Coordinates of C-alpha atoms in Angstrom, one line a residue:
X15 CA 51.6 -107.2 -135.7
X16 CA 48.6 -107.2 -132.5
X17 CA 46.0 -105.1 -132.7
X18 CA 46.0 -102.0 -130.7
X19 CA 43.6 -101.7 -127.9
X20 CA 42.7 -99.3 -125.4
X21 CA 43.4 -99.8 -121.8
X22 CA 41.6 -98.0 -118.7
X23 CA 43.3 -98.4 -115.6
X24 CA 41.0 -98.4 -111.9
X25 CA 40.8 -95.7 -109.9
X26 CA 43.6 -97.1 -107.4
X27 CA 45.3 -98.1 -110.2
X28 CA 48.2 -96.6 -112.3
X29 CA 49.6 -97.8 -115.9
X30 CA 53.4 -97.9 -116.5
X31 CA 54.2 -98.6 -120.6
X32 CA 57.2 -99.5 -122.2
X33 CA 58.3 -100.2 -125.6
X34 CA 58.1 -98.8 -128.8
X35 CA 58.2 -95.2 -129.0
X36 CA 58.8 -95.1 -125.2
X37 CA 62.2 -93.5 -123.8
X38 CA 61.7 -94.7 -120.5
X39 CA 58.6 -95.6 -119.0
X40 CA 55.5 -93.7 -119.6
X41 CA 52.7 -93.4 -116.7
X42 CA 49.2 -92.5 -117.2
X43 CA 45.2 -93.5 -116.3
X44 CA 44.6 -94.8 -119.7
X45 CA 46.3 -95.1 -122.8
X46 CA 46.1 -96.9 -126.2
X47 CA 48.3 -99.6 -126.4
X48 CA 50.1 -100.1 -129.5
X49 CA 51.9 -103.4 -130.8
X50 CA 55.4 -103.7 -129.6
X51 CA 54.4 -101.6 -126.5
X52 CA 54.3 -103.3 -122.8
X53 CA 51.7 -102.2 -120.4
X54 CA 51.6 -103.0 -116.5
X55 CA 48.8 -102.2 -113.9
X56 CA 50.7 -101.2 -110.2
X57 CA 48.2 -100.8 -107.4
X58 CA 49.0 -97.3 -106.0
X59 CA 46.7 -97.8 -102.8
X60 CA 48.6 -97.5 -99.1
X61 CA 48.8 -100.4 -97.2
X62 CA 49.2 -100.6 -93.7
X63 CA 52.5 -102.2 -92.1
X64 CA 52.5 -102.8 -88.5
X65 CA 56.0 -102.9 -86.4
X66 CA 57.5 -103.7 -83.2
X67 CA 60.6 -102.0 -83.1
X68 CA 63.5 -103.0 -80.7
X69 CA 65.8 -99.8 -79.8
X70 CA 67.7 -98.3 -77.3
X71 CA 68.3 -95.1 -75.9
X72 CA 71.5 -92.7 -74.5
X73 CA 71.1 -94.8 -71.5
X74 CA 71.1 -97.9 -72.6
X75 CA 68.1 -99.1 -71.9
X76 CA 66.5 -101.1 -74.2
X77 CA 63.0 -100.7 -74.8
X78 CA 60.3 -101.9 -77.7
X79 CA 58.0 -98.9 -79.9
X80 CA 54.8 -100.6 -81.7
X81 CA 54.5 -98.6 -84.7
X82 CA 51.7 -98.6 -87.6
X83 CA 52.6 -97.0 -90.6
X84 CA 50.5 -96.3 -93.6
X85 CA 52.6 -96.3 -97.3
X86 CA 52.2 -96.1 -100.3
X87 CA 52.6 -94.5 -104.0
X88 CA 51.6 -90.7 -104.6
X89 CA 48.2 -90.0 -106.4
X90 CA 49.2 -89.3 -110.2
X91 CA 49.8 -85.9 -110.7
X92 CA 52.2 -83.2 -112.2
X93 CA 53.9 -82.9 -109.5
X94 CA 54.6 -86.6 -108.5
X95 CA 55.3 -87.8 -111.8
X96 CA 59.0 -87.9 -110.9
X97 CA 58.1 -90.1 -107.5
X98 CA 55.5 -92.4 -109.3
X99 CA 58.5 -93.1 -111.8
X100 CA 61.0 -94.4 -109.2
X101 CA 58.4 -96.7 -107.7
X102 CA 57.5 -97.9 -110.9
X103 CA 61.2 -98.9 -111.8
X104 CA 61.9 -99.8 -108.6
X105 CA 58.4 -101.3 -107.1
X106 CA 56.5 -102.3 -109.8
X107 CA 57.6 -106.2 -110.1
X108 CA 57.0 -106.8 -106.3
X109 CA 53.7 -107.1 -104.3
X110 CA 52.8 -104.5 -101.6
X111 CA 51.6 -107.9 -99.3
X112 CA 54.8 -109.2 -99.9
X113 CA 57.8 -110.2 -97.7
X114 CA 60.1 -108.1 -99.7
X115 CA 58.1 -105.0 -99.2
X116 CA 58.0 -105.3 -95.8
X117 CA 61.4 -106.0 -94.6
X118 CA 62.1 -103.3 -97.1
X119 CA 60.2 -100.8 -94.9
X120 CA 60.9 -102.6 -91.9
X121 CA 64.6 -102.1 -92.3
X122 CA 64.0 -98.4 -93.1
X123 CA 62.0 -97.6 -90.2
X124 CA 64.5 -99.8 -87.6
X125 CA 67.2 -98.2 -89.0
X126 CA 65.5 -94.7 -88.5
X127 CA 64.6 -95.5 -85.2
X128 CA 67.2 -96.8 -83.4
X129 CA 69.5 -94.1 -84.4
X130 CA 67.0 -91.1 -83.1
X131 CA 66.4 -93.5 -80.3
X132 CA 70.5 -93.5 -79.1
X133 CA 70.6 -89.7 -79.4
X134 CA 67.6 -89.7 -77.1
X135 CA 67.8 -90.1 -73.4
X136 CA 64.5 -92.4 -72.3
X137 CA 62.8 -89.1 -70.4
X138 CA 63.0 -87.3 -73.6
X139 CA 61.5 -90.1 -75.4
X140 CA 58.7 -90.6 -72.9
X141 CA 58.0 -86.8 -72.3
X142 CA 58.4 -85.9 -76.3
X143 CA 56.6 -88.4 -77.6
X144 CA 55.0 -86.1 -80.0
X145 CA 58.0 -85.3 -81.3
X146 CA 59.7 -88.3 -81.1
X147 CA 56.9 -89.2 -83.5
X148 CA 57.6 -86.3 -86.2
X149 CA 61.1 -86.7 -86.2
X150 CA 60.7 -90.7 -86.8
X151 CA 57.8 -89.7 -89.6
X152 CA 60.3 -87.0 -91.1
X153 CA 63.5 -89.1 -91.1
X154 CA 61.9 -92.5 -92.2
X155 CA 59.9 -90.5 -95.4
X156 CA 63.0 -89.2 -96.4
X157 CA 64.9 -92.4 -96.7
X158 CA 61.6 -93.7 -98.5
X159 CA 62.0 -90.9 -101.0
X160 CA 64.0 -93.0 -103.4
X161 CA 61.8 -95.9 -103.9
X162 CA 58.9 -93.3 -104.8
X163 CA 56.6 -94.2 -101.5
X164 CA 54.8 -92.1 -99.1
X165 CA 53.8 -92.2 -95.7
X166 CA 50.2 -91.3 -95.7
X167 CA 49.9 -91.6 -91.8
X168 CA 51.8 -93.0 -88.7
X169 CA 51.2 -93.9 -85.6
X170 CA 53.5 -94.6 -82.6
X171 CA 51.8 -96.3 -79.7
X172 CA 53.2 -96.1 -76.5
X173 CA 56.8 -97.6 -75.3
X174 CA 56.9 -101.4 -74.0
X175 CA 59.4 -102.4 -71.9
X176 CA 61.6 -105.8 -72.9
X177 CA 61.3 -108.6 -70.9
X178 CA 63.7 -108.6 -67.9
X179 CA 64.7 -104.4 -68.2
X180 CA 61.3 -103.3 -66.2
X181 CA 61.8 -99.4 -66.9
X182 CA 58.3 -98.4 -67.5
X183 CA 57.2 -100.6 -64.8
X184 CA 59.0 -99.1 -62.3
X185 CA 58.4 -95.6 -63.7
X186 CA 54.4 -96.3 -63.1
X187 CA 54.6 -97.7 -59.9
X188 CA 56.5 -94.8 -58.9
X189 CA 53.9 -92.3 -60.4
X190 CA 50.8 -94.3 -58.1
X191 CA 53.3 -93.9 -54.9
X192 CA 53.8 -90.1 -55.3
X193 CA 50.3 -89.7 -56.4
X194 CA 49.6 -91.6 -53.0
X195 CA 51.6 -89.2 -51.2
X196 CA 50.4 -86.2 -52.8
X197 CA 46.6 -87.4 -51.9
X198 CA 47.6 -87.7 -48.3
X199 CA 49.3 -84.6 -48.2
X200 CA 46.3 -83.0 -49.6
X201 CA 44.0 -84.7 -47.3
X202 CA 46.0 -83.2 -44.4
X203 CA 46.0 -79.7 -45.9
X204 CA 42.4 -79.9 -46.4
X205 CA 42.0 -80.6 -42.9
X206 CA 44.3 -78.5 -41.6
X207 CA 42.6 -75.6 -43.7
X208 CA 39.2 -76.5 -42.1
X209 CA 39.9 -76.0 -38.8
X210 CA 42.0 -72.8 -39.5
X211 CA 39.0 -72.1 -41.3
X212 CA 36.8 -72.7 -38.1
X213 CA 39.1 -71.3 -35.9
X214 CA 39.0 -68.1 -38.1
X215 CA 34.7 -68.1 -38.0
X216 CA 34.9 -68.4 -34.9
X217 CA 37.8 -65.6 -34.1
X218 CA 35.5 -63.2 -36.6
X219 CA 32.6 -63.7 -34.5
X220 CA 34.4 -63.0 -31.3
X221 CA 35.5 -59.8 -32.9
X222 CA 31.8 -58.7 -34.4
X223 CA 30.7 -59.3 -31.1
X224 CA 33.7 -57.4 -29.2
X225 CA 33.2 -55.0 -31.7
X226 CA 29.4 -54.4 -31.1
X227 CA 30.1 -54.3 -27.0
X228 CA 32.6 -51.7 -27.6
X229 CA 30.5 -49.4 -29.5
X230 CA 27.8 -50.4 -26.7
X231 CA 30.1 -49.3 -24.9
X232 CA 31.2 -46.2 -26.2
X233 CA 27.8 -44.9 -26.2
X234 CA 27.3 -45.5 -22.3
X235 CA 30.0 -44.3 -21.4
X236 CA 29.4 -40.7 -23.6
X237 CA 26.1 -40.5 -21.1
X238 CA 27.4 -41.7 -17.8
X239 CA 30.0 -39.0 -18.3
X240 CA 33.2 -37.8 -20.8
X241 CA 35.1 -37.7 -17.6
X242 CA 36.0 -41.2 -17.2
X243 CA 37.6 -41.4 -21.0
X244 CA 40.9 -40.5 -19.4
X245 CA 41.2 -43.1 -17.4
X246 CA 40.3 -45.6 -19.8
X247 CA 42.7 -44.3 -22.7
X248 CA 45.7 -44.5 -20.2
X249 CA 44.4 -48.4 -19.4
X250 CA 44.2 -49.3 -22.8
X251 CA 47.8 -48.0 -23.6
X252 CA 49.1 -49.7 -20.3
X253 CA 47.0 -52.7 -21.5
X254 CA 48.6 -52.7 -25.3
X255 CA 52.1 -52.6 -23.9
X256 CA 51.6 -55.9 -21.9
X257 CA 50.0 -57.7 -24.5
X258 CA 52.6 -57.0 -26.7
X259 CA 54.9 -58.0 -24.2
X260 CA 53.1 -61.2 -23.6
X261 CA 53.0 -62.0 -26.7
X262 CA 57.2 -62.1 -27.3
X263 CA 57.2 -63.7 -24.6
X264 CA 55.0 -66.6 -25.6
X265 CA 56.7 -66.1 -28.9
X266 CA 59.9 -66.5 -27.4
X267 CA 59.5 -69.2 -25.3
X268 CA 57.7 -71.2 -28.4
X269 CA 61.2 -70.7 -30.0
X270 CA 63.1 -71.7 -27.3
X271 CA 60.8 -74.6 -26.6
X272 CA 60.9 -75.9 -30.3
X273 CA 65.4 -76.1 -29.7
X274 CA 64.9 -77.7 -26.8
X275 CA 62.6 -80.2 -28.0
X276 CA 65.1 -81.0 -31.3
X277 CA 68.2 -80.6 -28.9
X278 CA 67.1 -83.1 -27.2
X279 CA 66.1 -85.4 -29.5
X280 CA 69.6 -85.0 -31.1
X281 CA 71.2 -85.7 -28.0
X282 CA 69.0 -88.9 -27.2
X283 CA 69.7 -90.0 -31.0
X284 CA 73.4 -89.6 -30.5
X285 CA 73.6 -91.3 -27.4
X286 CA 71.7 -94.4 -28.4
X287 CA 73.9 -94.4 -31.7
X288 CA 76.9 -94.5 -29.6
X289 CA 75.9 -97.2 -26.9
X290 CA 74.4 -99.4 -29.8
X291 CA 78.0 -98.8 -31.5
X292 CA 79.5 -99.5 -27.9
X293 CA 77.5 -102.8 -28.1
X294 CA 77.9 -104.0 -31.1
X295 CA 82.2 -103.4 -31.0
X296 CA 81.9 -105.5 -27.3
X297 CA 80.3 -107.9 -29.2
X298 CA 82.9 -108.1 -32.4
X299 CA 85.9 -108.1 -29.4
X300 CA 84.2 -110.2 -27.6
X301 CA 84.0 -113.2 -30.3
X302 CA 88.0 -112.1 -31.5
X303 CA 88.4 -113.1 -27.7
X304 CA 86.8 -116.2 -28.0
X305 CA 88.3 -117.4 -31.0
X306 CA 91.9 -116.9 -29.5
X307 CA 91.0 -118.7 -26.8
X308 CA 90.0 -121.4 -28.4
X309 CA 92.8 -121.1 -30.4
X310 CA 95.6 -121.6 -27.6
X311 CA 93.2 -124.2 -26.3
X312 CA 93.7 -126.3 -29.1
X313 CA 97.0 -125.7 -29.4
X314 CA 97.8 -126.7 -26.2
X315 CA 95.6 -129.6 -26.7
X316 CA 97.1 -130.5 -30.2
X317 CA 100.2 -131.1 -28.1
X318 CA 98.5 -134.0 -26.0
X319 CA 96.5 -136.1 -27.8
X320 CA 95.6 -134.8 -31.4
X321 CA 92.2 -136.5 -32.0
X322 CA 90.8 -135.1 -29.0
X323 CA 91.9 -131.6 -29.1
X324 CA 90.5 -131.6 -32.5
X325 CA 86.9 -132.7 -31.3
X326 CA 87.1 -130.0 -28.3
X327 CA 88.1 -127.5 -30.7
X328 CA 85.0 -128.3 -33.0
X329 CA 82.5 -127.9 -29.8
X330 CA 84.0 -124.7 -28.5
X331 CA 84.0 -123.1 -32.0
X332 CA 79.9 -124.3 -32.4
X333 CA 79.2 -122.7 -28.6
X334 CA 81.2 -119.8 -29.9
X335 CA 79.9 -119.2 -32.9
X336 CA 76.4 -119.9 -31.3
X337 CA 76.9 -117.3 -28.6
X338 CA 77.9 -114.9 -30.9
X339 CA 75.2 -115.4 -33.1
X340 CA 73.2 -115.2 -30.0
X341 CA 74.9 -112.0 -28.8
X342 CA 74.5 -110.8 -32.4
X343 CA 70.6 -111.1 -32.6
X344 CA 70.1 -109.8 -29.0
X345 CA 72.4 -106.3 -29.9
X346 CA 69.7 -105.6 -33.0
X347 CA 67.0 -106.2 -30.9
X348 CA 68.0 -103.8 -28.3
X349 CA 68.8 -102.0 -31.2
X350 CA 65.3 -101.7 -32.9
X351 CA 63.7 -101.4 -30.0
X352 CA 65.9 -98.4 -29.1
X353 CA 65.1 -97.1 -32.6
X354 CA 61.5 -97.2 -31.9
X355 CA 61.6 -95.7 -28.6
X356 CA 63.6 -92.8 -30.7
X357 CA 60.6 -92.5 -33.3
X358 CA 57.6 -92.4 -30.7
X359 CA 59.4 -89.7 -28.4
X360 CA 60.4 -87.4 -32.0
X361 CA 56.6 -88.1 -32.7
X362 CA 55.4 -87.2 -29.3
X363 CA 57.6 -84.0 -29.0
X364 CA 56.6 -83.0 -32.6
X365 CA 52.7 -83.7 -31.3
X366 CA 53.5 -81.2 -28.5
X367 CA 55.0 -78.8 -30.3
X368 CA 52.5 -78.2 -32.3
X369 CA 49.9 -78.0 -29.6
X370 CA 51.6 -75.5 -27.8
X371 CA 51.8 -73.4 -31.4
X372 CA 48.3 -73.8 -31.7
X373 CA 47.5 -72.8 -28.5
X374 CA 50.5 -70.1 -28.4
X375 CA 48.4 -68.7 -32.0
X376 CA 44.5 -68.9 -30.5
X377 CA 45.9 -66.7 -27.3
X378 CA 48.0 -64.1 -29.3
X379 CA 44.7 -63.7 -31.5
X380 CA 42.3 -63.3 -29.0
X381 CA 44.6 -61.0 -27.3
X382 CA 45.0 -58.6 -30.6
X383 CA 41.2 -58.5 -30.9
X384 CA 41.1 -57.5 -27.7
X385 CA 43.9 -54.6 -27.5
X386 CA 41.9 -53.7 -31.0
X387 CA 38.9 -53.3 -29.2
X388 CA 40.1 -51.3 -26.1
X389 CA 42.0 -49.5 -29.0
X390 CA 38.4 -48.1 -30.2
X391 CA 37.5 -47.2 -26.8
X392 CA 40.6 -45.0 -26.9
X393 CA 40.3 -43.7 -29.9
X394 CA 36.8 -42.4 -28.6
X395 CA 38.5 -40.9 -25.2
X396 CA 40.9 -39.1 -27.3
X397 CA 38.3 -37.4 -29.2
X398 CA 36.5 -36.4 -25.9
X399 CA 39.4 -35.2 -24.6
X400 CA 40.6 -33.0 -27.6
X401 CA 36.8 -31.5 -27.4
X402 CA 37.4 -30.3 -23.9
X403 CA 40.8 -28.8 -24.7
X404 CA 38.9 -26.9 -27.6
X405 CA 35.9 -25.6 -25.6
X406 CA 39.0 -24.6 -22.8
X407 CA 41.0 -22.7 -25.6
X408 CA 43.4 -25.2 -25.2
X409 CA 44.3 -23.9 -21.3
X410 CA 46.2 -27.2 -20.7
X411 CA 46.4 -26.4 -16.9
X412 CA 42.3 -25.6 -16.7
X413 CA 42.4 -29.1 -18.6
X414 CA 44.2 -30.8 -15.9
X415 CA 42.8 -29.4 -13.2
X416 CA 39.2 -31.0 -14.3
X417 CA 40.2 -34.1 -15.1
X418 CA 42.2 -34.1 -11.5
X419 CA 38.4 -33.0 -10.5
X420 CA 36.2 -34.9 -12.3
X421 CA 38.6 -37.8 -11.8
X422 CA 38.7 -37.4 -7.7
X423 CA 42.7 -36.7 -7.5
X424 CA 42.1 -34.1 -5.2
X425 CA 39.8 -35.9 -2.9
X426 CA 42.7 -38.9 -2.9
X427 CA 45.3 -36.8 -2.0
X428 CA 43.1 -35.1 1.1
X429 CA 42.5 -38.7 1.9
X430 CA 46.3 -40.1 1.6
X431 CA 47.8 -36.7 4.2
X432 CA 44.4 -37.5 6.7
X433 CA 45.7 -40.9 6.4
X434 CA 49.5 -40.2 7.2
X435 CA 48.6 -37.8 9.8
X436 CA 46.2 -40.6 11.7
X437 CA 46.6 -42.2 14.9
X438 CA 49.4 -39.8 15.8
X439 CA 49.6 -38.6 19.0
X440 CA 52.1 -35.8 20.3
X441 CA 53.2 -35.1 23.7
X442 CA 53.8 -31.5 24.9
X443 CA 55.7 -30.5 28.4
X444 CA 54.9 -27.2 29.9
X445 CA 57.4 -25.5 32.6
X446 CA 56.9 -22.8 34.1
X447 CA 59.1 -21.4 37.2
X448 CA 59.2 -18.3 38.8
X449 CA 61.9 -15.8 38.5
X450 CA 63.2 -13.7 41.3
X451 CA 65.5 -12.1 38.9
X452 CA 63.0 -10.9 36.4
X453 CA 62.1 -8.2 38.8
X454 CA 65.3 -6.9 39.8
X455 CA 66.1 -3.9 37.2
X456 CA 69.6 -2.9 35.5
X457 CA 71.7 -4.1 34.0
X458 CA 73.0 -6.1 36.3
X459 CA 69.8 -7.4 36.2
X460 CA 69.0 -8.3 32.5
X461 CA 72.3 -10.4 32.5
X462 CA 71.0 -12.9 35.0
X463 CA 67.5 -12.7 33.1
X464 CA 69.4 -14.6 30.5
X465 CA 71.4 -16.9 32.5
X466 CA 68.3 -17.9 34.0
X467 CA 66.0 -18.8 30.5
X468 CA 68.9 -21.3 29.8
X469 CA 68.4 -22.6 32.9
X470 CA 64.7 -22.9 32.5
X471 CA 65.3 -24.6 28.8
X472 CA 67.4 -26.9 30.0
X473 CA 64.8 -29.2 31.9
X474 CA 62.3 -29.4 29.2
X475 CA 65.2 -30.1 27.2
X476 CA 66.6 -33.0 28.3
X477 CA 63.0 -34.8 29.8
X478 CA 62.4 -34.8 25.7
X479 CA 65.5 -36.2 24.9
X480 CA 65.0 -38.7 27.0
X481 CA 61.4 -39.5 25.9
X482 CA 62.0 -39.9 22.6
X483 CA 66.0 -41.5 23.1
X484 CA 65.6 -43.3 26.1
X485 CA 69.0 -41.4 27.1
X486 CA 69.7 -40.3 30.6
X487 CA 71.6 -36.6 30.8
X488 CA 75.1 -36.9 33.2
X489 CA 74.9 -36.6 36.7
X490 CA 77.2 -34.2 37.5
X491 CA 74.2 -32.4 34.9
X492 CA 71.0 -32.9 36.4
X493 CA 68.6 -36.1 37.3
X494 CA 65.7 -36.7 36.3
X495 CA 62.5 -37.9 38.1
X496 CA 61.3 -41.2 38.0
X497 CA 57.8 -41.2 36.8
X498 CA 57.1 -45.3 37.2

């Protein structure tokens, strides 16, 4: 029989005892170990095991995921009793450091992995790596379960591609090229936005200062007189109208401009397609040619003497095949450079177009500030005018027949009919003759009276017919005298 003795484990340490009095396997920090009775120390501290795991994913790309996991036994307690016993039975005769352990975890963690991993396509993977991670940690602890060990901590570093698949490569160098882009595309928005931004300082100082003249204005014109409001109103409106219709007009033509401009450069695209397409089909018929000449020619040739047909059909296939190669390479240069003529007209009719929007935006801007400033000025007249109407009890024609006065209608009109009237210069004929018959009485009398007026009328008559006709009366009528 041994003497008992009284065993204190470390604090990292756990006792398992066995033996006598023992069902199973009891654990505790200390104990008093009796003869017959076995007692082993198991170190319950983690240990750190470091991976590089080979999966792949959905789309079969193989890949590499460094891992770090921290494992080990639960701390003793009530409630991992039941774990501590399964890595005491199952644990307890191996050492953490050892080869076993690892390829244990190893195995469970490869396993756990590469099956996610195929469920998973390789965006998913990259994007979720978070919970990539978690599902990994969840699956792998619960396949450690039943040896009793715990992962205290683990860390999945980022993926790493496998030698010969280049995935992540790739991926990154596509990243710096559309982060390029995006920088340049910035850069140009920024400028862009600066001389907007100029153009737009520049426009609001224009309209501060058109804003100040009109006001200037307005004021003047109150004290020179309300009468020439009118007249400015009814020029602003006629103003307005052609702006506007200046402006759909430039608007218009901008439109039609920008079709043309891409009409075009359709057209010129097609037709250098299709003689570059001409070209190159010459060329391919053009060698089918050649080859069936020299194929009769040696034919013919094979006929009379063998060994020399066969030598001349060797030197016309090499200056065949070197004029079509020749032929070949001059049909892509005359293609590239019909490609780059292409690319520096679309850039020089894209450089235009936006030119003429630029300028087609600064005129339709200054002329809105404009028609918003004679606008004001309006505004201002229609006040004026609606003041006279009210001190005129709203006498419309009293209202109009100032403005005609105050405006000089009146005087223009008197000017226009003095005008018309001007540089005329009328002729008037005066015949007289005597009458005999006038002083004969009766009635006898008063009928000749009459017969003798028309007489009289007739002369005067027919000398102004002639003036202003040029047409002579009949002669069996009466003639007239020649006044030359």
């Amino acid at each position: 029989m041994g003497i008992p003795r009284y065993i204190v484990a470390g604090p990292s340490e756990m006792l398992a005892i066995t033996g006598n009095g023992i069902p199973e396997i009891l654990l505790k920090k200390k104990h008093f170990l009796w003869p017959l009775q076995k007692c082993t120390t198991l170190d319950i501290s983690p240990v750190n095991y470091s991976f590089q795991v080979q999966a792949m994913s959905a789309e079969k790309l193989p890949f590499y995921l460094p891992a770090v996991f921290t494992i080990g036994p639960k701390v003793l307690d009530e409630t991992n009793y039941e774990s501590l016993l399964k890595y005491a039975k199952l644990m307890s005769n191996s050492d953490k450091q050892s080869t076993h352990i690892q390829d244990l975890v190893k195995g469970v963690i490869e396993g756990e992995t590469r099956v996610l991993a195929a469920s998973m396509t390789m965006e998913q993977i990259f994007k979720g790596t978070k919970e990539f991670k978690q599902q990994v940690f969840d699956k792998v602890q619960l396949e450690l379960n039943q040896f009793g060990l715990y992962i205290y901590n683990a860390n999945v570093k980022q993926l790493v591609d496998v030698p010969g698949h280049e995935y992540f490569s790739y991926l990154g160098q596509k990243t710096q090229m559309e982060a390029a882009n995006q920088t340049k595309i910035d850069v140009a928005e920024a400028r862009m936005k600066g001389e907007i931004g100029a153009k737009l300082r520049d426009g609001e100082t224009k309209q501060n200062a058109a804003k100040i003249d009109a006001e200037t204005f307005i004021v003047s014109t109150k004290r020179q007189g309300e009468g020439k409001k009118e007249e400015v109103r009814v020029n602003t409106e006629v103003k307005i109208f052609q702006n506007q219709r200046e402006a759909e007009v430039v608007e218009a033509t901008t439109v039609l401009a920008k079709k043309k401009a891409g009409w075009s450069q359709t057209a010129r695209l097609a037709e250098v397609e299709a003689e570059k397409a001409v070209a190159i089909r010459e060329a391919e018929l053009q060698m089918e040619v050649e080859k069936k000449k020299a194929f009769v020619e040696t034919a013919k040739l094979k006929a009379e003497l063998l060994t020399k047909a066969t030598v001349e059909y060797d030197i016309k296939v090499q200056e065949a095949n070197s004029e079509l190669y020749k032929r070949q390479k001059e049909a892509e240069a005359a293609l590239f450079e019909s490609q780059k003529k292409a690319e520096a007209q679309r850039a020089n009719a894209d450089a235009e177009l936006y030119a003429r929007q630029q300028a087609a935006n600064s005129e339709l801007y200054a002329k809105q500030k404009e028609a918003e400033g004679v606008a004001t000025i309006g505004k201002a007249q229609a006040i004026y005018i609606g003041s006279i109407l009210k001190e005129l009890n709203h006498n419309y024609p009293a209202l109009r027949d100032y403005l005609m006065i105050n405006n000089g209608i009146y005087q223009e009109i008197a000017s226009t009919n003095a005008q018309a009237v001007h540089g005329m210069q009328p002729k008037i004929s005066i015949w007289s003759g005597s009458s005999s018959v006038e002083s004969n009485g009766g009635e006898g009398g008063s009928g000749l009276k009459d017969v003798a007026g028309l007489y009289r009328m007739l002369p005067p008559l027919l000398q102004t017919v002639h003036e202003q006709t040029g047409m002579q009366p009949p002669a069996w009528l009466a003639t007239l005298p020649d006044h030359k």
